[in-house]
Amino acid sequence: MKFFSFVKDGFFFIPVEIQVGLLPGLPEVKFTGLVDMAIKESATRLKSAFKKRGFSWPNKQQIIINLSPAYIKKNSPGMDLALASAILYKTGQIDLSHYQNSHLYFYGEVDLEGKVLTPQDWKFLPSQNKTLIIGSLEEENYKQTLYSANNLRELFAGKKYPAKNWEERLQAPKIPDISFSKSAGEILKICAVGEHSLLLCGAAGSGKSTLAEHVYYLLSKPSQKAFEQSEQILNLSQKWRAFINPHHTTSPLSMIGGGSPLFLGEISKAHGGMLLLDEYLEFHPKVQEALREPLEKGEIRLVRKGKCMVFPSQFLLVATSNLCPCGDYEPNKSFQCSYSLRRCQSHLDRLSGPMMDRFDLLFFSKDWK
């Protein structure tokens, strides 16, 4: 019988095997496998929980707990339940005949009274596991078959919750009741159906932002892989694709991600959905250029302090921009601008040639009126 729990590596959950050994010696618990202090403190909580629920803690024995793979630093709010189960099984205090699978997965926190609490991020655990045991549940939609245990005594006799198809959790957003011209409708259709990156340019007040926002409502149903990855990245129970709309003052670090430990930026949060950049030319040049690789490869590779992480970043990019600081300039149209010609040209120079190549579609406001 093998016992597993989960830890986060980046934003991915990876399974960790728990191995328990009993040796003669002083009654103490020793961990191996690069565990953090929170996991080490679980031994103290489990001693109290065992006593409250009528179980016995091993006496005159040293408990060795190994978490494999050993090279990954481990921190997890749901490790308690797996540790308790492995110790109870090793000491012969529980019967596993209720389960036919030889691999059991646990994710839950155990308090001093022996109650099992459910960490908030349990919804984003990998869904390919056959038997998952967690704490008490209140919601109804489950992407995998799992068992619920309110306390340690119910650990292997808890209620079973069958999995629901991931498509049953989808709910397309309602399309706003707004009318557009025929040419604008063609732009929306081409961009949304083919998921072609789009840059809308034109004068202020021409409806660029409204048109760009409506692309999201016409997107097709996401794939299962992209939908579940997006849930993990955003730490939310989603009903549709991600929609990320950062302000143009957002810093390059917030857009790209990074730091130590590594965190995800707005580019990765848009995975599987749409990234709307209103006033595109007002964004920092580093933000604009950082979009080139994700648009081409569908992922972003971050390296910080010798550690490299690859995050999925496949999204539909829709951007809007004025062509002049005054916002009145349109091609082949007379206008009066309060700024100098040099300043107008410098504004357009913010759009680099390589980044311009990443846009599949370019439309001016005069073309959709």
PDB file of C-alpha atoms in Angstrom, residues 63-357:
ATOM      1  CA  ILE A  63       9.168   7.271  13.621  1.00  0.00           C
ATOM      2  CA  ILE A  64      11.085   7.963  10.406  1.00  0.00           C
ATOM      3  CA  ILE A  65       9.022   9.699   7.705  1.00  0.00           C
ATOM      4  CA  ASN A  66      10.457  10.094   4.220  1.00  0.00           C
ATOM      5  CA  LEU A  67       8.838  12.267   1.555  1.00  0.00           C
ATOM      6  CA  SER A  68       9.829  11.293  -1.965  1.00  0.00           C
ATOM      7  CA  PRO A  69      11.141  12.656  -4.317  1.00  0.00           C
ATOM      8  CA  ALA A  70      13.741  13.936  -1.897  1.00  0.00           C
ATOM      9  CA  TYR A  71      15.234  16.708  -4.054  1.00  0.00           C
ATOM     10  CA  ILE A  72      12.102  18.916  -4.081  1.00  0.00           C
ATOM     11  CA  LYS A  73      11.548  21.401  -1.259  1.00  0.00           C
ATOM     12  CA  LYS A  74       8.177  20.584   0.236  1.00  0.00           C
ATOM     13  CA  ASN A  75       5.540  22.822   1.754  1.00  0.00           C
ATOM     14  CA  SER A  76       1.887  21.891   1.694  1.00  0.00           C
ATOM     15  CA  PRO A  77      -1.246  22.722   3.725  1.00  0.00           C
ATOM     16  CA  GLY A  78      -2.700  19.278   3.007  1.00  0.00           C
ATOM     17  CA  MET A  79       0.064  16.920   4.100  1.00  0.00           C
ATOM     18  CA  ASP A  80      -1.353  16.130   7.591  1.00  0.00           C
ATOM     19  CA  LEU A  81      -3.992  13.687   6.389  1.00  0.00           C
ATOM     20  CA  ALA A  82      -1.528  11.581   4.399  1.00  0.00           C
ATOM     21  CA  LEU A  83       0.934  11.451   7.313  1.00  0.00           C
ATOM     22  CA  ALA A  84      -1.792  10.374   9.729  1.00  0.00           C
ATOM     23  CA  SER A  85      -3.010   7.650   7.369  1.00  0.00           C
ATOM     24  CA  ALA A  86       0.464   6.272   6.748  1.00  0.00           C
ATOM     25  CA  ILE A  87       1.246   6.102  10.481  1.00  0.00           C
ATOM     26  CA  LEU A  88      -2.101   4.469  11.309  1.00  0.00           C
ATOM     27  CA  TYR A  89      -1.598   1.874   8.589  1.00  0.00           C
ATOM     28  CA  LYS A  90       2.004   1.178   9.631  1.00  0.00           C
ATOM     29  CA  THR A  91       0.907   0.586  13.244  1.00  0.00           C
ATOM     30  CA  GLY A  92      -2.004  -1.657  12.208  1.00  0.00           C
ATOM     31  CA  GLN A  93      -4.762   0.601  13.549  1.00  0.00           C
ATOM     32  CA  ILE A  94      -6.818   0.909  10.329  1.00  0.00           C
ATOM     33  CA  ASP A  95      -8.331  -1.522   7.839  1.00  0.00           C
ATOM     34  CA  LEU A  96      -7.918  -0.707   4.139  1.00  0.00           C
ATOM     35  CA  SER A  97     -10.172  -3.426   2.766  1.00  0.00           C
ATOM     36  CA  HIS A  98     -12.702  -0.721   1.840  1.00  0.00           C
ATOM     37  CA  TYR A  99     -10.337   0.436  -0.926  1.00  0.00           C
ATOM     38  CA  GLN A 100      -9.243  -1.764  -3.811  1.00  0.00           C
ATOM     39  CA  ASN A 101      -6.638   0.633  -5.191  1.00  0.00           C
ATOM     40  CA  SER A 102      -3.073   0.202  -3.958  1.00  0.00           C
ATOM     41  CA  HIS A 103      -2.327   3.926  -4.358  1.00  0.00           C
ATOM     42  CA  LEU A 104      -4.178   6.325  -2.066  1.00  0.00           C
ATOM     43  CA  TYR A 105      -4.003  10.117  -2.320  1.00  0.00           C
ATOM     44  CA  PHE A 106      -4.752  12.415   0.628  1.00  0.00           C
ATOM     45  CA  TYR A 107      -5.063  16.166   0.939  1.00  0.00           C
ATOM     46  CA  GLY A 108      -6.266  17.673   4.183  1.00  0.00           C
ATOM     47  CA  GLU A 109      -5.223  19.396   7.394  1.00  0.00           C
ATOM     48  CA  VAL A 110      -5.771  17.731  10.786  1.00  0.00           C
ATOM     49  CA  ASP A 111      -6.395  19.875  13.862  1.00  0.00           C
ATOM     50  CA  LEU A 112      -5.740  19.034  17.535  1.00  0.00           C
ATOM     51  CA  GLU A 113      -9.204  17.494  17.918  1.00  0.00           C
ATOM     52  CA  GLY A 114      -8.693  15.090  15.019  1.00  0.00           C
ATOM     53  CA  LYS A 115     -11.009  16.952  12.651  1.00  0.00           C
ATOM     54  CA  VAL A 116     -10.058  17.036   8.983  1.00  0.00           C
ATOM     55  CA  LEU A 117     -10.013  20.480   7.387  1.00  0.00           C
ATOM     56  CA  THR A 118      -9.972  21.046   3.629  1.00  0.00           C
ATOM     57  CA  PRO A 119      -7.364  23.458   2.186  1.00  0.00           C
ATOM     58  CA  GLN A 120      -8.838  25.997  -0.221  1.00  0.00           C
ATOM     59  CA  ASP A 121      -6.622  24.942  -3.119  1.00  0.00           C
ATOM     60  CA  TRP A 122      -7.885  21.324  -3.183  1.00  0.00           C
ATOM     61  CA  LYS A 123     -10.006  22.155  -6.258  1.00  0.00           C
ATOM     62  CA  PHE A 124      -6.893  22.462  -8.391  1.00  0.00           C
ATOM     63  CA  LEU A 125      -5.349  19.083  -7.586  1.00  0.00           C
ATOM     64  CA  PRO A 126      -4.524  16.835 -10.563  1.00  0.00           C
ATOM     65  CA  SER A 127      -7.666  14.986 -11.635  1.00  0.00           C
ATOM     66  CA  GLN A 128      -6.120  11.757 -12.921  1.00  0.00           C
ATOM     67  CA  ASN A 129      -5.908  10.077  -9.516  1.00  0.00           C
ATOM     68  CA  LYS A 130      -8.315   7.209  -8.872  1.00  0.00           C
ATOM     69  CA  THR A 131      -8.796   7.573  -5.111  1.00  0.00           C
ATOM     70  CA  LEU A 132      -8.521  10.950  -3.387  1.00  0.00           C
ATOM     71  CA  ILE A 133      -9.472  11.497   0.266  1.00  0.00           C
ATOM     72  CA  ILE A 134      -9.926  15.032   1.621  1.00  0.00           C
ATOM     73  CA  GLY A 135     -11.871  16.805   4.368  1.00  0.00           C
ATOM     74  CA  SER A 136     -15.481  17.963   4.586  1.00  0.00           C
ATOM     75  CA  LEU A 137     -17.072  19.447   1.470  1.00  0.00           C
ATOM     76  CA  GLU A 138     -19.803  21.988   0.845  1.00  0.00           C
ATOM     77  CA  GLU A 139     -19.808  22.431  -2.936  1.00  0.00           C
ATOM     78  CA  GLU A 140     -21.360  20.166  -5.541  1.00  0.00           C
ATOM     79  CA  ASN A 141     -19.152  20.189  -8.644  1.00  0.00           C
ATOM     80  CA  TYR A 142     -16.208  17.788  -8.538  1.00  0.00           C
ATOM     81  CA  LYS A 143     -13.825  17.139 -11.380  1.00  0.00           C
ATOM     82  CA  GLN A 144     -12.742  13.777  -9.950  1.00  0.00           C
ATOM     83  CA  THR A 145     -14.111  11.004  -7.774  1.00  0.00           C
ATOM     84  CA  LEU A 146     -13.175  11.624  -4.149  1.00  0.00           C
ATOM     85  CA  TYR A 147     -13.989  10.642  -0.566  1.00  0.00           C
ATOM     86  CA  SER A 148     -14.719  13.030   2.273  1.00  0.00           C
ATOM     87  CA  ALA A 149     -13.733  12.506   5.916  1.00  0.00           C
ATOM     88  CA  ASN A 150     -14.844  14.854   8.690  1.00  0.00           C
ATOM     89  CA  ASN A 151     -12.387  13.360  11.187  1.00  0.00           C
ATOM     90  CA  LEU A 152      -9.767  10.627  11.487  1.00  0.00           C
ATOM     91  CA  ARG A 153     -12.354   8.047  12.541  1.00  0.00           C
ATOM     92  CA  GLU A 154     -14.184   8.534   9.228  1.00  0.00           C
ATOM     93  CA  LEU A 155     -10.969   8.354   7.257  1.00  0.00           C
ATOM     94  CA  PHE A 156     -11.757   5.135   5.412  1.00  0.00           C
ATOM     95  CA  ALA A 157     -15.538   5.155   5.679  1.00  0.00           C
ATOM     96  CA  GLY A 158     -16.304   8.624   4.403  1.00  0.00           C
ATOM     97  CA  LYS A 159     -18.864   9.717   1.852  1.00  0.00           C
ATOM     98  CA  LYS A 160     -18.095   9.184  -1.816  1.00  0.00           C
ATOM     99  CA  TYR A 161     -18.552  12.035  -4.292  1.00  0.00           C
ATOM    100  CA  PRO A 162     -18.622  11.008  -7.978  1.00  0.00           C
ATOM    101  CA  ALA A 163     -16.796  13.093 -10.545  1.00  0.00           C
ATOM    102  CA  LYS A 164     -18.668  15.365 -12.917  1.00  0.00           C
ATOM    103  CA  ASN A 165     -17.715  16.035 -16.511  1.00  0.00           C
ATOM    104  CA  TRP A 166     -15.617  19.187 -16.774  1.00  0.00           C
ATOM    105  CA  GLU A 167     -17.961  20.500 -19.454  1.00  0.00           C
ATOM    106  CA  GLU A 168     -20.806  20.546 -16.927  1.00  0.00           C
ATOM    107  CA  ARG A 169     -18.920  23.210 -14.995  1.00  0.00           C
ATOM    108  CA  LEU A 170     -18.679  25.519 -18.014  1.00  0.00           C
ATOM    109  CA  GLN A 171     -20.995  28.489 -18.313  1.00  0.00           C
ATOM    110  CA  ALA A 172     -20.526  30.800 -21.280  1.00  0.00           C
ATOM    111  CA  PRO A 173     -20.847  34.531 -20.486  1.00  0.00           C
ATOM    112  CA  LYS A 174     -23.974  36.297 -21.677  1.00  0.00           C
ATOM    113  CA  ILE A 175     -23.374  38.444 -24.746  1.00  0.00           C
ATOM    114  CA  PRO A 176     -24.236  42.111 -24.007  1.00  0.00           C
ATOM    115  CA  ASP A 177     -27.053  43.598 -26.035  1.00  0.00           C
ATOM    116  CA  ILE A 178     -25.024  46.144 -28.013  1.00  0.00           C
ATOM    117  CA  SER A 179     -25.227  46.774 -31.750  1.00  0.00           C
ATOM    118  CA  PHE A 180     -22.211  47.211 -34.022  1.00  0.00           C
ATOM    119  CA  SER A 181     -21.839  48.077 -37.678  1.00  0.00           C
ATOM    120  CA  LYS A 182     -21.481  45.259 -40.188  1.00  0.00           C
ATOM    121  CA  SER A 183     -17.756  45.892 -40.634  1.00  0.00           C
ATOM    122  CA  ALA A 184     -17.196  45.892 -36.866  1.00  0.00           C
ATOM    123  CA  GLY A 185     -19.114  42.620 -36.607  1.00  0.00           C
ATOM    124  CA  GLU A 186     -16.823  41.094 -39.241  1.00  0.00           C
ATOM    125  CA  ILE A 187     -13.807  42.125 -37.175  1.00  0.00           C
ATOM    126  CA  LEU A 188     -15.273  40.497 -34.071  1.00  0.00           C
ATOM    127  CA  LYS A 189     -16.123  37.311 -35.932  1.00  0.00           C
ATOM    128  CA  ILE A 190     -12.721  36.885 -37.574  1.00  0.00           C
ATOM    129  CA  CYS A 191     -10.813  37.599 -34.361  1.00  0.00           C
ATOM    130  CA  ALA A 192     -12.935  35.443 -32.044  1.00  0.00           C
ATOM    131  CA  VAL A 193     -13.552  32.430 -34.260  1.00  0.00           C
ATOM    132  CA  GLY A 194      -9.998  32.143 -35.533  1.00  0.00           C
ATOM    133  CA  GLU A 195      -8.454  33.502 -32.304  1.00  0.00           C
ATOM    134  CA  HIS A 196      -6.251  35.882 -34.283  1.00  0.00           C
ATOM    135  CA  SER A 197      -4.333  38.499 -32.306  1.00  0.00           C
ATOM    136  CA  LEU A 198      -5.785  41.914 -32.999  1.00  0.00           C
ATOM    137  CA  LEU A 199      -4.604  45.524 -32.796  1.00  0.00           C
ATOM    138  CA  LEU A 200      -7.317  48.199 -33.007  1.00  0.00           C
ATOM    139  CA  CYS A 201      -6.076  51.715 -33.744  1.00  0.00           C
ATOM    140  CA  GLY A 202      -7.928  54.951 -34.145  1.00  0.00           C
ATOM    141  CA  ALA A 203      -9.074  58.227 -32.719  1.00  0.00           C
ATOM    142  CA  ALA A 204     -10.271  58.676 -29.168  1.00  0.00           C
ATOM    143  CA  GLY A 205     -13.948  57.915 -28.665  1.00  0.00           C
ATOM    144  CA  SER A 206     -14.236  55.694 -31.730  1.00  0.00           C
ATOM    145  CA  GLY A 207     -15.264  52.624 -29.707  1.00  0.00           C
ATOM    146  CA  LYS A 208     -11.990  50.687 -29.723  1.00  0.00           C
ATOM    147  CA  SER A 209     -12.205  49.506 -26.105  1.00  0.00           C
ATOM    148  CA  THR A 210     -15.862  48.472 -26.352  1.00  0.00           C
ATOM    149  CA  LEU A 211     -15.205  46.524 -29.537  1.00  0.00           C
ATOM    150  CA  ALA A 212     -12.128  44.840 -28.068  1.00  0.00           C
ATOM    151  CA  GLU A 213     -13.955  43.762 -24.897  1.00  0.00           C
ATOM    152  CA  HIS A 214     -16.690  42.059 -26.923  1.00  0.00           C
ATOM    153  CA  VAL A 215     -14.235  39.667 -28.538  1.00  0.00           C
ATOM    154  CA  TYR A 216     -14.191  37.748 -25.244  1.00  0.00           C
ATOM    155  CA  TYR A 217     -17.938  37.011 -25.341  1.00  0.00           C
ATOM    156  CA  LEU A 218     -17.611  35.311 -28.728  1.00  0.00           C
ATOM    157  CA  LEU A 219     -14.741  32.940 -27.906  1.00  0.00           C
ATOM    158  CA  SER A 220     -15.375  29.243 -28.361  1.00  0.00           C
ATOM    159  CA  LYS A 221     -15.407  26.646 -25.594  1.00  0.00           C
ATOM    160  CA  PRO A 222     -11.923  26.048 -24.105  1.00  0.00           C
ATOM    161  CA  SER A 223     -10.140  22.711 -24.207  1.00  0.00           C
ATOM    162  CA  GLN A 224     -10.125  20.631 -21.034  1.00  0.00           C
ATOM    163  CA  LYS A 225      -6.358  20.933 -20.566  1.00  0.00           C
ATOM    164  CA  ALA A 226      -6.315  24.708 -20.975  1.00  0.00           C
ATOM    165  CA  PHE A 227      -9.370  25.110 -18.736  1.00  0.00           C
ATOM    166  CA  GLU A 228      -7.885  23.084 -15.865  1.00  0.00           C
ATOM    167  CA  GLN A 229      -4.474  24.743 -16.215  1.00  0.00           C
ATOM    168  CA  SER A 230      -6.155  28.147 -16.054  1.00  0.00           C
ATOM    169  CA  GLU A 231      -7.949  27.111 -12.853  1.00  0.00           C
ATOM    170  CA  GLN A 232      -4.642  26.180 -11.242  1.00  0.00           C
ATOM    171  CA  ILE A 233      -2.960  29.412 -12.326  1.00  0.00           C
ATOM    172  CA  LEU A 234      -5.744  31.701 -11.130  1.00  0.00           C
ATOM    173  CA  ASN A 235      -6.628  29.656  -8.017  1.00  0.00           C
ATOM    174  CA  LEU A 236     -10.281  30.150  -8.862  1.00  0.00           C
ATOM    175  CA  SER A 237     -13.223  27.927  -9.711  1.00  0.00           C
ATOM    176  CA  GLN A 238     -13.808  29.217 -13.198  1.00  0.00           C
ATOM    177  CA  LYS A 239     -16.857  28.907 -15.365  1.00  0.00           C
ATOM    178  CA  TRP A 240     -15.262  30.062 -18.613  1.00  0.00           C
ATOM    179  CA  ARG A 241     -12.000  31.283 -20.079  1.00  0.00           C
ATOM    180  CA  ALA A 242      -9.702  33.710 -18.308  1.00  0.00           C
ATOM    181  CA  PHE A 243     -10.068  37.410 -19.065  1.00  0.00           C
ATOM    182  CA  ILE A 244      -7.111  39.574 -18.021  1.00  0.00           C
ATOM    183  CA  ASN A 245      -7.248  43.343 -18.516  1.00  0.00           C
ATOM    184  CA  PRO A 246      -4.277  45.041 -16.784  1.00  0.00           C
ATOM    185  CA  HIS A 247      -3.894  48.804 -16.562  1.00  0.00           C
ATOM    186  CA  HIS A 248      -1.253  50.361 -18.794  1.00  0.00           C
ATOM    187  CA  THR A 249       0.776  51.421 -15.730  1.00  0.00           C
ATOM    188  CA  THR A 250       1.319  47.765 -14.726  1.00  0.00           C
ATOM    189  CA  SER A 251       5.035  47.127 -14.118  1.00  0.00           C
ATOM    190  CA  PRO A 252       7.080  44.704 -16.264  1.00  0.00           C
ATOM    191  CA  LEU A 253       7.604  42.417 -13.250  1.00  0.00           C
ATOM    192  CA  SER A 254       3.852  42.162 -12.609  1.00  0.00           C
ATOM    193  CA  MET A 255       3.175  41.426 -16.272  1.00  0.00           C
ATOM    194  CA  ILE A 256       5.986  38.927 -16.823  1.00  0.00           C
ATOM    195  CA  GLY A 257       6.255  37.300 -13.385  1.00  0.00           C
ATOM    196  CA  GLY A 258       9.386  36.426 -11.444  1.00  0.00           C
ATOM    197  CA  GLY A 259      10.619  37.119  -7.947  1.00  0.00           C
ATOM    198  CA  SER A 260      11.833  34.587  -5.409  1.00  0.00           C
ATOM    199  CA  PRO A 261       9.937  32.371  -5.004  1.00  0.00           C
ATOM    200  CA  LEU A 262       8.716  32.626  -8.567  1.00  0.00           C
ATOM    201  CA  PHE A 263       5.210  34.011  -9.043  1.00  0.00           C
ATOM    202  CA  LEU A 264       3.049  34.199 -12.138  1.00  0.00           C
ATOM    203  CA  GLY A 265       2.528  37.399 -14.106  1.00  0.00           C
ATOM    204  CA  GLU A 266      -0.514  38.676 -15.964  1.00  0.00           C
ATOM    205  CA  ILE A 267       0.779  37.053 -19.168  1.00  0.00           C
ATOM    206  CA  SER A 268       0.543  33.576 -17.642  1.00  0.00           C
ATOM    207  CA  LYS A 269      -2.765  34.311 -15.908  1.00  0.00           C
ATOM    208  CA  ALA A 270      -4.297  34.876 -19.342  1.00  0.00           C
ATOM    209  CA  HIS A 271      -3.439  31.299 -20.411  1.00  0.00           C
ATOM    210  CA  GLY A 272      -6.341  29.682 -22.205  1.00  0.00           C
ATOM    211  CA  GLY A 273      -8.220  32.968 -22.402  1.00  0.00           C
ATOM    212  CA  MET A 274      -7.852  36.555 -23.570  1.00  0.00           C
ATOM    213  CA  LEU A 275      -5.373  39.288 -22.681  1.00  0.00           C
ATOM    214  CA  LEU A 276      -6.724  42.778 -23.352  1.00  0.00           C
ATOM    215  CA  LEU A 277      -4.194  45.608 -23.403  1.00  0.00           C
ATOM    216  CA  ASP A 278      -6.073  48.889 -23.635  1.00  0.00           C
ATOM    217  CA  GLU A 279      -3.849  51.830 -24.653  1.00  0.00           C
ATOM    218  CA  TYR A 280      -1.187  49.372 -25.788  1.00  0.00           C
ATOM    219  CA  LEU A 281       1.462  51.968 -26.697  1.00  0.00           C
ATOM    220  CA  GLU A 282       1.294  53.392 -23.164  1.00  0.00           C
ATOM    221  CA  PHE A 283       2.586  50.113 -21.676  1.00  0.00           C
ATOM    222  CA  HIS A 284       6.257  49.920 -20.722  1.00  0.00           C
ATOM    223  CA  PRO A 285       8.442  48.870 -23.698  1.00  0.00           C
ATOM    224  CA  LYS A 286       9.646  45.825 -21.725  1.00  0.00           C
ATOM    225  CA  VAL A 287       6.049  44.695 -21.328  1.00  0.00           C
ATOM    226  CA  GLN A 288       5.419  44.994 -25.059  1.00  0.00           C
ATOM    227  CA  GLU A 289       8.548  43.075 -26.019  1.00  0.00           C
ATOM    228  CA  ALA A 290       7.916  40.387 -23.399  1.00  0.00           C
ATOM    229  CA  LEU A 291       4.818  39.341 -25.349  1.00  0.00           C
ATOM    230  CA  ARG A 292       6.821  38.203 -28.352  1.00  0.00           C
ATOM    231  CA  GLU A 293       7.915  34.782 -27.103  1.00  0.00           C
ATOM    232  CA  PRO A 294       4.587  33.777 -25.480  1.00  0.00           C
ATOM    233  CA  LEU A 295       2.687  34.703 -28.638  1.00  0.00           C
ATOM    234  CA  GLU A 296       5.039  32.581 -30.718  1.00  0.00           C
ATOM    235  CA  LYS A 297       5.653  29.586 -28.418  1.00  0.00           C
ATOM    236  CA  GLY A 298       2.639  29.615 -26.086  1.00  0.00           C
ATOM    237  CA  GLU A 299       4.813  29.578 -22.953  1.00  0.00           C
ATOM    238  CA  ILE A 300       7.119  31.808 -20.945  1.00  0.00           C
ATOM    239  CA  ARG A 301      10.418  30.674 -19.407  1.00  0.00           C
ATOM    240  CA  LEU A 302      11.542  32.432 -16.224  1.00  0.00           C
ATOM    241  CA  VAL A 303      14.952  32.004 -14.637  1.00  0.00           C
ATOM    242  CA  ARG A 304      15.576  33.411 -11.162  1.00  0.00           C
ATOM    243  CA  LYS A 305      18.512  32.560  -8.893  1.00  0.00           C
ATOM    244  CA  GLY A 306      19.465  29.550 -10.998  1.00  0.00           C
ATOM    245  CA  LYS A 307      15.951  28.074 -10.985  1.00  0.00           C
ATOM    246  CA  CYS A 308      14.105  27.790 -14.278  1.00  0.00           C
ATOM    247  CA  MET A 309      10.336  27.444 -14.536  1.00  0.00           C
ATOM    248  CA  VAL A 310       8.270  27.165 -17.708  1.00  0.00           C
ATOM    249  CA  PHE A 311       4.720  28.506 -17.446  1.00  0.00           C
ATOM    250  CA  PRO A 312       2.016  28.040 -20.099  1.00  0.00           C
ATOM    251  CA  SER A 313       1.058  31.352 -21.689  1.00  0.00           C
ATOM    252  CA  GLN A 314      -1.143  30.617 -24.679  1.00  0.00           C
ATOM    253  CA  PHE A 315      -3.715  33.371 -25.035  1.00  0.00           C
ATOM    254  CA  LEU A 316      -5.542  35.617 -27.475  1.00  0.00           C
ATOM    255  CA  LEU A 317      -4.010  39.100 -27.483  1.00  0.00           C
ATOM    256  CA  VAL A 318      -6.331  42.020 -28.246  1.00  0.00           C
ATOM    257  CA  ALA A 319      -4.873  45.519 -28.005  1.00  0.00           C
ATOM    258  CA  THR A 320      -6.090  49.050 -28.639  1.00  0.00           C
ATOM    259  CA  SER A 321      -4.189  52.264 -29.130  1.00  0.00           C
ATOM    260  CA  ASN A 322      -4.368  55.850 -30.255  1.00  0.00           C
ATOM    261  CA  LEU A 323      -1.931  56.825 -33.016  1.00  0.00           C
ATOM    262  CA  CYS A 324      -1.120  60.211 -31.552  1.00  0.00           C
ATOM    263  CA  PRO A 325      -0.772  61.665 -28.026  1.00  0.00           C
ATOM    264  CA  CYS A 326      -3.788  63.902 -28.709  1.00  0.00           C
ATOM    265  CA  GLY A 327      -5.843  60.887 -29.810  1.00  0.00           C
ATOM    266  CA  ASP A 328      -7.264  62.502 -32.981  1.00  0.00           C
ATOM    267  CA  TYR A 329      -4.945  61.197 -35.688  1.00  0.00           C
ATOM    268  CA  GLU A 330      -6.322  58.793 -38.285  1.00  0.00           C
ATOM    269  CA  PRO A 331      -4.620  57.719 -41.547  1.00  0.00           C
ATOM    270  CA  ASN A 332      -5.644  59.667 -44.664  1.00  0.00           C
ATOM    271  CA  LYS A 333      -7.750  62.084 -42.679  1.00  0.00           C
ATOM    272  CA  SER A 334      -7.146  65.753 -42.015  1.00  0.00           C
ATOM    273  CA  PHE A 335      -6.959  66.792 -38.369  1.00  0.00           C
ATOM    274  CA  GLN A 336      -5.468  69.421 -36.116  1.00  0.00           C
ATOM    275  CA  CYS A 337      -3.020  68.218 -33.491  1.00  0.00           C
ATOM    276  CA  SER A 338      -1.709  70.240 -30.584  1.00  0.00           C
ATOM    277  CA  TYR A 339       1.516  68.232 -30.520  1.00  0.00           C
ATOM    278  CA  SER A 340       4.555  68.525 -32.746  1.00  0.00           C
ATOM    279  CA  LEU A 341       5.131  66.158 -35.665  1.00  0.00           C
ATOM    280  CA  ARG A 342       8.238  64.788 -33.933  1.00  0.00           C
ATOM    281  CA  ARG A 343       6.256  63.852 -30.847  1.00  0.00           C
ATOM    282  CA  CYS A 344       3.577  62.152 -32.944  1.00  0.00           C
ATOM    283  CA  GLN A 345       6.219  60.129 -34.754  1.00  0.00           C
ATOM    284  CA  SER A 346       7.893  59.139 -31.480  1.00  0.00           C
ATOM    285  CA  HIS A 347       4.534  57.860 -30.236  1.00  0.00           C
ATOM    286  CA  LEU A 348       4.205  55.512 -33.216  1.00  0.00           C
ATOM    287  CA  ASP A 349       7.836  54.422 -32.830  1.00  0.00           C
ATOM    288  CA  ARG A 350       6.844  52.666 -29.605  1.00  0.00           C
ATOM    289  CA  LEU A 351       5.384  49.867 -31.720  1.00  0.00           C
ATOM    290  CA  SER A 352       8.384  47.771 -32.785  1.00  0.00           C
ATOM    291  CA  GLY A 353       8.530  45.872 -36.062  1.00  0.00           C
ATOM    292  CA  PRO A 354       8.982  42.392 -34.474  1.00  0.00           C
ATOM    293  CA  MET A 355       6.011  42.981 -32.180  1.00  0.00           C
ATOM    294  CA  MET A 356       3.952  44.303 -35.060  1.00  0.00           C
ATOM    295  CA  ASP A 357       4.541  40.995 -36.852  1.00  0.00           C
TER     296      ASP A 357
END
